[in-house]
Tab-separated table of C-alpha atoms and ligand atoms in Angstrom:
chain	number	residue	atom	x	y	z
A	1	MET	CA	-9.262	8.197	-36.954
A	2	GLN	CA	-9.405	11.297	-34.703
A	3	PRO	CA	-6.736	11.561	-32.024
A	4	PRO	CA	-8.228	10.943	-28.551
A	5	LEU	CA	-9.703	14.000	-26.845
A	6	ILE	CA	-9.535	12.449	-23.434
A	7	ARG	CA	-6.081	11.489	-22.247
A	8	PRO	CA	-5.934	10.017	-18.715
A	9	ARG	CA	-2.204	9.505	-19.216
A	10	ARG	CA	-1.655	13.259	-18.583
A	11	LEU	CA	-2.019	12.601	-14.874
A	12	ARG	CA	0.445	9.716	-14.957
A	13	ALA	CA	3.266	11.485	-16.753
A	14	THR	CA	5.712	12.283	-13.930
A	15	PRO	CA	6.431	10.995	-10.425
A	16	ALA	CA	5.418	14.372	-8.994
A	17	MET	CA	2.095	14.355	-10.867
A	18	ARG	CA	1.362	10.764	-9.826
A	19	ARG	CA	2.135	11.647	-6.243
A	20	LEU	CA	-0.177	14.655	-6.413
A	21	VAL	CA	-3.148	12.713	-7.753
A	22	ALA	CA	-2.732	9.565	-5.612
A	23	GLU	CA	-6.118	8.772	-4.060
A	24	THR	CA	-4.862	6.492	-1.320
A	25	ARG	CA	-2.152	7.447	1.104
A	26	MET	CA	-0.602	5.472	3.860
A	27	HIS	CA	0.693	6.676	7.177
A	28	PRO	CA	2.665	4.678	9.759
A	29	ALA	CA	-0.070	5.388	12.330
A	30	GLN	CA	-2.451	3.211	10.281
A	31	LEU	CA	-0.258	0.130	10.637
A	32	ILE	CA	-0.464	-2.454	13.422
A	33	LEU	CA	2.163	-5.133	13.978
A	34	PRO	CA	1.128	-8.593	15.224
A	35	LEU	CA	3.676	-10.025	17.702
A	36	PHE	CA	4.126	-13.518	19.157
A	37	VAL	CA	5.482	-14.010	22.668
A	38	ARG	CA	6.579	-17.409	23.876
A	39	GLU	CA	6.468	-18.449	27.488
A	40	GLY	CA	9.757	-19.553	29.009
A	41	ALA	CA	11.790	-18.683	25.914
A	42	SER	CA	15.376	-17.592	26.416
A	43	GLN	CA	16.057	-16.856	22.740
A	44	PRO	CA	13.768	-15.464	20.040
A	45	ALA	CA	12.692	-18.455	17.928
A	46	PRO	CA	12.366	-18.123	14.154
A	47	ILE	CA	9.161	-19.269	12.444
A	48	SER	CA	10.185	-21.165	9.314
A	49	SER	CA	7.091	-20.299	7.270
A	50	MET	CA	7.357	-16.599	8.203
A	51	PRO	CA	10.892	-15.441	7.352
A	52	GLY	CA	11.979	-12.583	9.605
A	53	VAL	CA	9.144	-13.124	12.115
A	54	VAL	CA	9.968	-14.690	15.487
A	55	GLN	CA	8.396	-15.925	18.675
A	56	HIS	CA	9.654	-13.304	21.094
A	57	THR	CA	11.075	-13.584	24.554
A	58	LEU	CA	9.923	-10.866	26.967
A	59	ASP	CA	13.202	-9.055	26.339
A	60	SER	CA	13.049	-9.207	22.568
A	61	LEU	CA	9.380	-8.161	22.793
A	62	ARG	CA	10.425	-5.001	24.634
A	63	ARG	CA	13.037	-4.263	21.978
A	64	GLU	CA	10.528	-4.837	19.169
A	65	ILE	CA	8.034	-2.496	20.842
A	66	ALA	CA	10.740	0.143	21.077
A	67	ALA	CA	11.458	-0.344	17.359
A	68	ALA	CA	7.729	-0.140	16.575
A	69	ALA	CA	7.442	3.114	18.522
A	70	GLU	CA	10.509	4.466	16.752
A	71	ALA	CA	8.965	3.598	13.367
A	72	GLY	CA	5.816	5.476	14.375
A	73	ILE	CA	3.330	2.661	13.808
A	74	GLY	CA	-0.090	2.882	15.429
A	75	GLY	CA	-0.085	-0.248	17.533
A	76	VAL	CA	0.880	-3.829	18.185
A	77	MET	CA	-1.343	-6.898	18.559
A	78	LEU	CA	-0.022	-9.491	21.021
A	79	PHE	CA	-0.448	-13.275	20.762
A	80	GLY	CA	0.765	-15.617	23.504
A	81	VAL	CA	2.382	-19.020	23.065
A	82	PRO	CA	2.018	-20.833	26.422
A	83	GLU	CA	4.210	-23.644	27.711
A	84	VAL	CA	1.265	-25.683	28.942
A	85	LYS	CA	-2.142	-26.113	27.316
A	86	ASP	CA	-5.332	-27.687	28.648
A	87	ALA	CA	-8.940	-28.246	27.642
A	88	VAL	CA	-10.219	-24.871	28.850
A	89	GLY	CA	-7.143	-22.787	28.037
A	90	SER	CA	-6.335	-21.920	31.655
A	91	GLY	CA	-3.232	-19.964	30.649
A	92	ALA	CA	-5.447	-17.385	28.974
A	93	THR	CA	-7.062	-16.222	32.206
A	94	ASP	CA	-4.075	-16.660	34.527
A	95	PRO	CA	-2.714	-13.195	35.407
A	96	ASN	CA	0.731	-14.802	35.221
A	97	GLY	CA	-0.015	-16.477	31.870
A	98	ILE	CA	2.300	-15.424	29.057
A	99	LEU	CA	-0.106	-13.126	27.230
A	100	ASN	CA	-0.989	-11.181	30.356
A	101	VAL	CA	2.643	-10.936	31.473
A	102	ALA	CA	3.644	-9.794	27.978
A	103	THR	CA	0.860	-7.199	27.975
A	104	ARG	CA	2.145	-5.625	31.179
A	105	ALA	CA	5.691	-5.552	29.774
A	106	ALA	CA	4.516	-4.117	26.447
A	107	VAL	CA	2.408	-1.391	28.034
A	108	ALA	CA	5.316	-0.340	30.254
A	109	GLU	CA	7.651	-0.223	27.247
A	110	ALA	CA	5.229	1.523	24.872
A	111	GLY	CA	4.164	4.389	27.108
A	112	ASP	CA	2.021	6.709	25.007
A	113	ALA	CA	3.842	5.896	21.763
A	114	LEU	CA	1.412	3.280	20.449
A	115	VAL	CA	-1.651	1.218	21.377
A	116	VAL	CA	-0.986	-2.201	22.932
A	117	GLN	CA	-3.684	-4.620	21.772
A	118	THR	CA	-4.285	-8.232	22.717
A	119	ASP	CA	-5.837	-11.199	20.961
A	120	LEU	CA	-8.778	-12.640	22.854
A	121	CYS	CA	-9.183	-16.234	21.717
A	122	LEU	CA	-8.554	-19.583	23.346
A	123	ASP	CA	-6.884	-21.432	20.481
A	124	GLU	CA	-3.303	-20.776	21.546
A	125	PHE	CA	-4.140	-22.006	25.048
A	126	THR	CA	-6.249	-25.118	24.441
A	127	ASP	CA	-4.777	-28.588	23.988
A	128	HIS	CA	-7.354	-29.332	21.251
A	129	GLY	CA	-6.505	-26.047	19.502
A	130	HIS	CA	-10.068	-24.784	19.078
A	131	CYS	CA	-11.011	-21.174	19.704
A	132	GLY	CA	-13.507	-22.181	22.381
A	133	VAL	CA	-14.170	-24.981	24.847
A	134	LEU	CA	-15.719	-28.288	23.775
A	135	ASP	CA	-18.923	-29.956	24.948
A	136	SER	CA	-19.142	-33.627	25.919
A	137	SER	CA	-19.495	-34.683	22.295
A	138	GLY	CA	-16.428	-32.708	21.201
A	139	ARG	CA	-18.245	-29.817	19.538
A	140	VAL	CA	-17.231	-26.216	20.159
A	141	ASP	CA	-19.672	-25.009	22.829
A	142	ASN	CA	-20.600	-21.431	21.995
A	143	ASP	CA	-22.066	-20.280	25.291
A	144	ALA	CA	-19.546	-22.054	27.521
A	145	SER	CA	-16.826	-20.396	25.408
A	146	LEU	CA	-18.424	-16.996	26.059
A	147	GLU	CA	-17.983	-17.572	29.787
A	148	ARG	CA	-14.261	-18.155	29.208
A	149	TYR	CA	-14.053	-15.088	26.949
A	150	ARG	CA	-15.605	-12.949	29.681
A	151	GLU	CA	-12.915	-14.052	32.130
A	152	MET	CA	-10.189	-13.649	29.519
A	153	GLY	CA	-11.376	-10.130	28.704
A	154	VAL	CA	-11.227	-9.073	32.345
A	155	ALA	CA	-7.760	-10.638	32.758
A	156	GLN	CA	-6.523	-8.763	29.686
A	157	ALA	CA	-8.008	-5.445	30.778
A	158	GLU	CA	-6.417	-5.912	34.190
A	159	ALA	CA	-3.067	-6.599	32.530
A	160	GLY	CA	-3.442	-3.226	30.828
A	161	SER	CA	-4.566	-4.144	27.307
A	162	GLN	CA	-5.597	-0.956	25.541
A	163	LEU	CA	-7.744	-2.643	22.876
A	164	ILE	CA	-9.024	-6.198	23.018
A	165	GLY	CA	-9.345	-8.067	19.718
A	166	LEU	CA	-12.060	-10.725	19.757
A	167	SER	CA	-11.013	-13.297	17.191
A	168	GLY	CA	-12.819	-16.452	18.346
A	169	MET	CA	-15.939	-16.094	16.166
A	170	MET	CA	-18.392	-17.261	18.835
A	171	ASP	CA	-21.891	-15.804	18.485
A	172	GLY	CA	-22.478	-12.985	20.941
A	173	GLN	CA	-18.812	-12.585	21.890
A	174	VAL	CA	-18.717	-8.810	21.613
A	175	ALA	CA	-21.786	-8.301	23.817
A	176	ALA	CA	-20.554	-10.886	26.335
A	177	VAL	CA	-17.083	-9.391	26.744
A	178	ARG	CA	-18.463	-5.835	26.771
A	179	ASP	CA	-20.794	-6.781	29.617
A	180	ALA	CA	-18.009	-8.532	31.535
A	181	LEU	CA	-15.680	-5.555	31.218
A	182	ASP	CA	-18.360	-3.070	32.208
A	183	SER	CA	-19.325	-5.154	35.243
A	184	ALA	CA	-15.681	-5.498	36.308
A	185	GLY	CA	-14.946	-1.774	36.218
A	186	HIS	CA	-13.399	-1.574	32.742
A	187	PRO	CA	-15.991	0.351	30.735
A	188	GLU	CA	-13.244	2.276	28.981
A	189	THR	CA	-11.413	-0.636	27.408
A	190	PRO	CA	-12.369	-0.683	23.707
A	191	LEU	CA	-13.237	-3.824	21.740
A	192	LEU	CA	-12.159	-4.793	18.244
A	193	GLY	CA	-14.558	-7.354	16.776
A	194	TYR	CA	-13.041	-9.718	14.215
A	195	ALA	CA	-16.429	-9.465	12.648
A	196	ALA	CA	-15.923	-11.150	9.307
A	197	LYS	CA	-13.226	-13.730	9.911
A	198	TYR	CA	-13.196	-16.415	7.243
A	199	ALA	CA	-12.139	-20.070	7.577
A	200	SER	CA	-9.011	-19.518	5.518
A	201	ALA	CA	-6.076	-21.558	4.268
A	202	PHE	CA	-4.059	-18.368	4.569
A	203	TYR	CA	-3.745	-18.809	8.353
A	204	GLY	CA	-1.380	-21.744	7.768
A	205	PRO	CA	1.895	-20.108	8.846
A	206	PHE	CA	0.210	-18.553	11.920
A	207	ARG	CA	-0.592	-22.021	13.169
A	208	GLU	CA	3.139	-22.743	13.158
A	209	ALA	CA	3.812	-19.376	14.795
A	210	VAL	CA	1.584	-20.206	17.771
A	211	GLN	CA	2.338	-23.944	17.708
A	212	SER	CA	-1.349	-24.683	17.273
A	213	SER	CA	-2.605	-28.100	18.366
A	214	LEU	CA	-5.606	-27.951	16.043
A	215	GLU	CA	-6.681	-31.031	14.159
A	216	GLY	CA	-9.502	-30.523	11.719
A	217	ASP	CA	-10.731	-27.042	10.938
A	218	ARG	CA	-12.743	-24.098	12.224
A	219	ARG	CA	-15.590	-24.209	9.723
A	220	THR	CA	-18.330	-24.400	12.339
A	221	TYR	CA	-17.422	-20.930	13.600
A	222	GLN	CA	-15.360	-19.055	11.004
A	223	LEU	CA	-17.118	-17.891	7.826
A	224	ASP	CA	-17.356	-19.767	4.569
A	225	PRO	CA	-15.146	-18.066	1.928
A	226	ALA	CA	-18.097	-18.301	-0.464
A	227	ASN	CA	-20.217	-15.851	1.543
A	228	ALA	CA	-20.197	-12.065	1.320
A	229	ARG	CA	-23.703	-11.409	2.676
A	230	GLU	CA	-22.836	-13.409	5.761
A	231	GLY	CA	-19.754	-11.233	6.283
A	232	ALA	CA	-21.895	-8.102	6.087
A	233	ARG	CA	-24.297	-9.574	8.637
A	234	GLU	CA	-21.469	-10.354	11.063
A	235	VAL	CA	-20.191	-6.781	10.759
A	236	LEU	CA	-23.680	-5.468	11.525
A	237	LEU	CA	-24.042	-7.775	14.535
A	238	ASP	CA	-20.684	-6.771	16.011
A	239	VAL	CA	-21.590	-3.095	15.653
A	240	GLU	CA	-24.953	-3.711	17.338
A	241	GLU	CA	-23.248	-5.617	20.153
A	242	GLY	CA	-21.010	-2.629	20.828
A	243	ALA	CA	-17.779	-3.246	18.917
A	244	ASP	CA	-15.713	-0.050	18.777
A	245	ILE	CA	-13.887	-1.251	15.656
A	246	VAL	CA	-14.651	-4.127	13.290
A	247	MET	CA	-12.292	-6.225	11.214
A	248	VAL	CA	-12.288	-8.196	7.982
A	249	LYS	CA	-9.796	-11.064	7.780
A	250	PRO	CA	-7.914	-12.208	5.716
A	251	ALA	CA	-7.534	-9.053	3.661
A	252	MET	CA	-6.503	-9.661	0.075
A	253	SER	CA	-8.971	-12.395	-0.851
A	254	TYR	CA	-11.809	-10.500	0.877
A	255	LEU	CA	-11.469	-6.960	-0.480
A	256	ASP	CA	-15.109	-7.032	-1.600
A	257	VAL	CA	-16.262	-7.815	1.935
A	258	LEU	CA	-13.950	-5.082	3.205
A	259	ALA	CA	-15.235	-2.493	0.737
A	260	ASP	CA	-18.811	-3.299	1.712
A	261	ALA	CA	-18.017	-3.015	5.428
A	262	ALA	CA	-16.198	0.272	4.841
A	263	ALA	CA	-19.220	1.657	3.022
A	264	THR	CA	-21.727	0.709	5.700
A	265	SER	CA	-19.991	0.572	9.096
A	266	PRO	CA	-20.444	3.484	11.505
A	267	VAL	CA	-17.262	2.427	13.340
A	268	PRO	CA	-13.701	2.099	11.984
A	269	VAL	CA	-13.024	-0.923	9.771
A	270	TRP	CA	-9.657	-2.662	9.889
A	271	ALA	CA	-8.245	-5.517	7.876
A	272	TYR	CA	-5.653	-8.175	8.704
A	273	GLN	CA	-3.061	-9.090	6.092
A	274	VAL	CA	-2.583	-12.580	7.514
A	275	SER	CA	0.381	-14.909	7.775
A	276	GLY	CA	-0.264	-16.708	4.476
A	277	GLU	CA	-0.499	-13.411	2.596
A	278	PHE	CA	2.830	-12.421	4.161
A	279	ALA	CA	4.394	-15.809	3.384
A	280	MET	CA	3.332	-15.739	-0.274
A	281	ILE	CA	4.996	-12.381	-0.823
A	282	GLU	CA	8.159	-13.444	0.999
A	283	ALA	CA	8.398	-16.745	-0.854
A	284	ALA	CA	7.866	-15.241	-4.290
A	285	ALA	CA	10.307	-12.421	-3.547
A	286	ALA	CA	12.919	-14.860	-2.244
A	287	ASN	CA	12.682	-16.669	-5.564
A	288	GLY	CA	13.151	-13.420	-7.452
A	289	TRP	CA	9.668	-13.752	-8.942
A	290	ILE	CA	8.312	-10.443	-7.654
A	291	ASP	CA	9.844	-7.205	-6.418
A	292	ARG	CA	9.475	-7.514	-2.657
A	293	ARG	CA	9.141	-3.843	-1.743
A	294	ARG	CA	6.729	-3.033	-4.540
A	295	ALA	CA	4.610	-6.090	-3.731
A	296	ILE	CA	4.414	-5.109	-0.059
A	297	GLU	CA	3.510	-1.504	-0.867
A	298	GLU	CA	0.968	-2.522	-3.490
A	299	SER	CA	-0.703	-5.120	-1.284
A	300	VAL	CA	-1.141	-2.808	1.704
A	301	THR	CA	-2.162	0.120	-0.505
A	302	SER	CA	-4.840	-2.098	-2.065
A	303	ILE	CA	-6.190	-3.006	1.354
A	304	ARG	CA	-6.360	0.684	2.271
A	305	ARG	CA	-7.935	1.540	-1.094
A	306	ALA	CA	-10.656	-1.073	-0.509
A	307	GLY	CA	-11.545	0.839	2.640
A	308	ALA	CA	-9.486	-0.328	5.611
A	309	ASP	CA	-8.882	2.522	8.036
A	310	ALA	CA	-5.919	0.602	9.450
A	311	VAL	CA	-4.125	-2.612	8.538
A	312	LEU	CA	-2.609	-5.357	10.674
A	313	THR	CA	0.466	-6.505	8.810
A	314	TYR	CA	3.695	-8.314	9.608
A	315	PHE	CA	5.371	-5.731	7.360
A	316	ALA	CA	4.307	-2.820	9.618
A	317	ILE	CA	7.713	-1.644	10.846
A	318	GLU	CA	9.477	-2.039	7.521
A	319	LEU	CA	6.669	-0.359	5.613
A	320	ALA	CA	6.527	2.505	8.118
A	321	THR	CA	10.255	3.008	7.709
A	322	TRP	CA	9.862	3.239	3.935
A	323	LEU	CA	6.934	5.628	4.280
A	324	ARG	CA	8.993	7.929	6.439
A	325	ALA	CA	11.953	7.772	4.081
A	326	GLY	CA	9.907	8.938	1.089
A	327	PRO	CA	8.561	7.572	-2.159
A	328	THR	CA	9.646	4.308	-3.742
A	329	PRO	CA	12.842	4.696	-5.755
A	330	PRO	CA	11.995	4.900	-9.453
A	331	VAL	CA	11.672	1.538	-11.146
A	332	PRO	CA	14.444	1.012	-13.694
A	333	ALA	CA	13.107	1.936	-17.134
A	334	GLN	CA	11.586	-1.034	-18.897
A	335	ARG	CA	12.040	-1.445	-22.588
A	336	GLY	CA	8.948	-0.308	-24.375
A	337	ALA	CA	7.365	1.073	-21.193
A	338	MET	CA	7.235	4.632	-22.423
B	401	LIG	C1	-7.048	-17.020	16.288
B	401	LIG	C2	-6.310	-16.293	15.236
B	401	LIG	C3	-5.799	-16.787	14.036
B	401	LIG	C4	-5.161	-15.718	13.402
B	401	LIG	C5	-5.278	-14.622	14.224
B	401	LIG	N1	-6.021	-14.981	15.335
B	401	LIG	C6	-5.738	-18.149	13.485
B	401	LIG	C7	-6.918	-18.950	13.259
B	401	LIG	O1	-8.058	-18.497	13.300
B	401	LIG	O2	-6.690	-20.118	12.995
B	401	LIG	C8	-4.457	-15.800	12.094
B	401	LIG	C9	-3.535	-14.684	11.811
B	401	LIG	C10	-2.619	-14.935	10.686
B	401	LIG	O3	-2.735	-15.936	9.943
B	401	LIG	O4	-1.719	-14.109	10.494
B	401	LIG	N2	-6.558	-16.694	17.568
């Protein structure tokens, strides 16, 4: 047999060569940290299914924003955990509701260092836990929910949100909130459409994080995991309705949907490495079954490689710190690896 003429291993031979030919690079500015803020809390409260992640008080939120700015990440995404919930999610539109109060505090703390973003969805604020309001037969009422989203969007813009993330998956939500903001004198507030958000088991730990009241599921509004074409259609619709950025969520199980969106979208495409993706890595690492740092770097690199311009991840600050410190320390030589 002839020796091979083509030897791809030449470009893998040394750390310096691998670094030179890496196709995907990550920068702290492409990372966004989701943060939970709990109304009335006097101490940060741990979330058992998300080790290291807490429900913040306003004070610990300010400190975390300072740490995020220090790490150089691109932004934070705020979620509120209210003390009181009701059928229409009144806390979401109250200027003194936790999310709006937290937004003002975060914007004051962040200055120009990063972009303060807010989640626009009713699920944290409703006593039934759905992302919209219900009709008389208990179904999620799309158009009545849009009315609430319009009010919520204006309340968030007035609190100073610098990018509003629409995660409720109601039809027409981007156009509705865009119109409300424009009519209320906020034409400059950009909108992030959670365009292709799937009905996923990987949101499990998040539901603990926001103390969700949901019984049942969200399958009448979030996408069926079986459908890629439907994801592409939702991306297209959000772009047509005026989304400034679109998102695919979760990330790792939907890299095909993400790659398709990245290839076709005229606006930036982001992806959300959700709570269950975070929890799986933490749990396996805690058991010694995977190398935690390498798994985090590989997972976020893969999401970027599939086409995400930026990534929401609970690892944002830690990953940014590693990125600034330099390449991963060499893996101890494995027998037979050479
Ligand atoms: C809805 C919302 C959810 C997440 C972000 N926004 C939960 C849901 O749709 O049930 C999940 C994020 C995560 O799992 O990290 N407001």
